[in-house]
PDB file of C-alpha atoms in Angstrom:
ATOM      1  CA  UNK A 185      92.149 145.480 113.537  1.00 76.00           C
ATOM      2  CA  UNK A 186      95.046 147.996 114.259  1.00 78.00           C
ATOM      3  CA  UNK A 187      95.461 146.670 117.619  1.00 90.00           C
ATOM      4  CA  UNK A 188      96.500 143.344 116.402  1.00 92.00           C
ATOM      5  CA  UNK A 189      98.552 145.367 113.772  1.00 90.00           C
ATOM      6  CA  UNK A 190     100.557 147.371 116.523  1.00 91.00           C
ATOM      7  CA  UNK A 191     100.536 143.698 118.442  1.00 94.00           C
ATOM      8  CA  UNK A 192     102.360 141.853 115.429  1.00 94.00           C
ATOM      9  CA  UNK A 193     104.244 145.499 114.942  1.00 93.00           C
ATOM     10  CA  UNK A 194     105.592 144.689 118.494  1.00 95.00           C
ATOM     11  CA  UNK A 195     106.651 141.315 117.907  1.00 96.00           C
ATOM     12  CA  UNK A 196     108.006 141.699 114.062  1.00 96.00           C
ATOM     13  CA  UNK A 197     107.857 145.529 112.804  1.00 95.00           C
ATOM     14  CA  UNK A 198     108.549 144.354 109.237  1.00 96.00           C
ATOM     15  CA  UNK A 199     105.569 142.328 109.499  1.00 95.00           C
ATOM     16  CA  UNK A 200     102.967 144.791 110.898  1.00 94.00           C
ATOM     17  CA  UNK A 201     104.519 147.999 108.502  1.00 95.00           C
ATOM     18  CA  UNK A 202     104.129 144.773 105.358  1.00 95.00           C
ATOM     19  CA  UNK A 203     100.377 144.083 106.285  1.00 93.00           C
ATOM     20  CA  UNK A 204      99.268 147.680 106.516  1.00 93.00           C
ATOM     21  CA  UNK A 205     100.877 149.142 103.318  1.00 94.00           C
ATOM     22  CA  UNK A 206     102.528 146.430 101.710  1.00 93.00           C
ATOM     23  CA  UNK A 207     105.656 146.186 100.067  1.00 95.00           C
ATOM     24  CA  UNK A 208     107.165 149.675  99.557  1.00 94.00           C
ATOM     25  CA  UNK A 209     109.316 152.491 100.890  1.00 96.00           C
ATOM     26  CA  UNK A 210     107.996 152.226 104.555  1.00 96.00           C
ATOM     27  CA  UNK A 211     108.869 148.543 104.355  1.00 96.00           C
ATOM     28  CA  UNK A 212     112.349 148.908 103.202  1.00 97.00           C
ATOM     29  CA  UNK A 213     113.009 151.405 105.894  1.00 96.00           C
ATOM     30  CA  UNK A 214     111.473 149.285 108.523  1.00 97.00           C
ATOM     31  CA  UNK A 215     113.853 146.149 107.838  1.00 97.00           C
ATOM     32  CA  UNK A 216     116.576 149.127 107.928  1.00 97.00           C
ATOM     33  CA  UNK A 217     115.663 150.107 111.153  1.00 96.00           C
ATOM     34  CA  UNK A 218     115.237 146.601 112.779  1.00 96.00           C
ATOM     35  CA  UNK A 219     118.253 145.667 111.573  1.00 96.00           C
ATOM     36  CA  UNK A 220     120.113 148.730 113.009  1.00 96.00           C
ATOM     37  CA  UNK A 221     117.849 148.416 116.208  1.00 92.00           C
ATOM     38  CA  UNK A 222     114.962 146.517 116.906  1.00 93.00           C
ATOM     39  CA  UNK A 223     113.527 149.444 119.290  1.00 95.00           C
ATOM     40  CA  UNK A 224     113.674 151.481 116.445  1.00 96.00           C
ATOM     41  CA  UNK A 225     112.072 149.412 114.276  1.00 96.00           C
ATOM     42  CA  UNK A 226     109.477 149.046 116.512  1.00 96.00           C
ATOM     43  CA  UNK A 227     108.735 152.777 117.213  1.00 96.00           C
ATOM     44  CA  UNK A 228     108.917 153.493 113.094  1.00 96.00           C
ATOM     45  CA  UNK A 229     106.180 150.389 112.775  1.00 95.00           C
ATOM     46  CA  UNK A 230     103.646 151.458 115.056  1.00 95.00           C
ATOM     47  CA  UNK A 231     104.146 155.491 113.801  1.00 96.00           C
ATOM     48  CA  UNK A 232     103.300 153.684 110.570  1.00 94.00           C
ATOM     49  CA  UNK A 233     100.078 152.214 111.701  1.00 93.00           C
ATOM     50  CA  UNK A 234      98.808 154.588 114.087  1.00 93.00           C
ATOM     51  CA  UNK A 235      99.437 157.307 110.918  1.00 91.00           C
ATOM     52  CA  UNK A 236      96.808 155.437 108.501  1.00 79.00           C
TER      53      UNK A 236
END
């Protein structure tokens, strides 16, 4: 199941970071990041789902 996580993390990070903890601080800073950089955002996703 984390693989398609990280996959979907890839593709939208805001998605994959919303479907493993939900609406919350993570989440918030993961739309920050992808809107300041989507490589970021992308990095800060996975960390989030390879961390759980």
């Amino acid at each position: 199941m984390d693989l398609i996580r990280i996959l979907i993390a890839i593709l939208l990070p805001p998605l994959g970071v919303f479907l493993q903890v939900g609406i919350g601080k993570h989440f918030w800073i993961n739309i920050l990041l992808t809107l300041l950089g989507y490589i970021p955002g992308i990095v800060h996703a996975v960390w989030v789902i390879a961390k759980k």
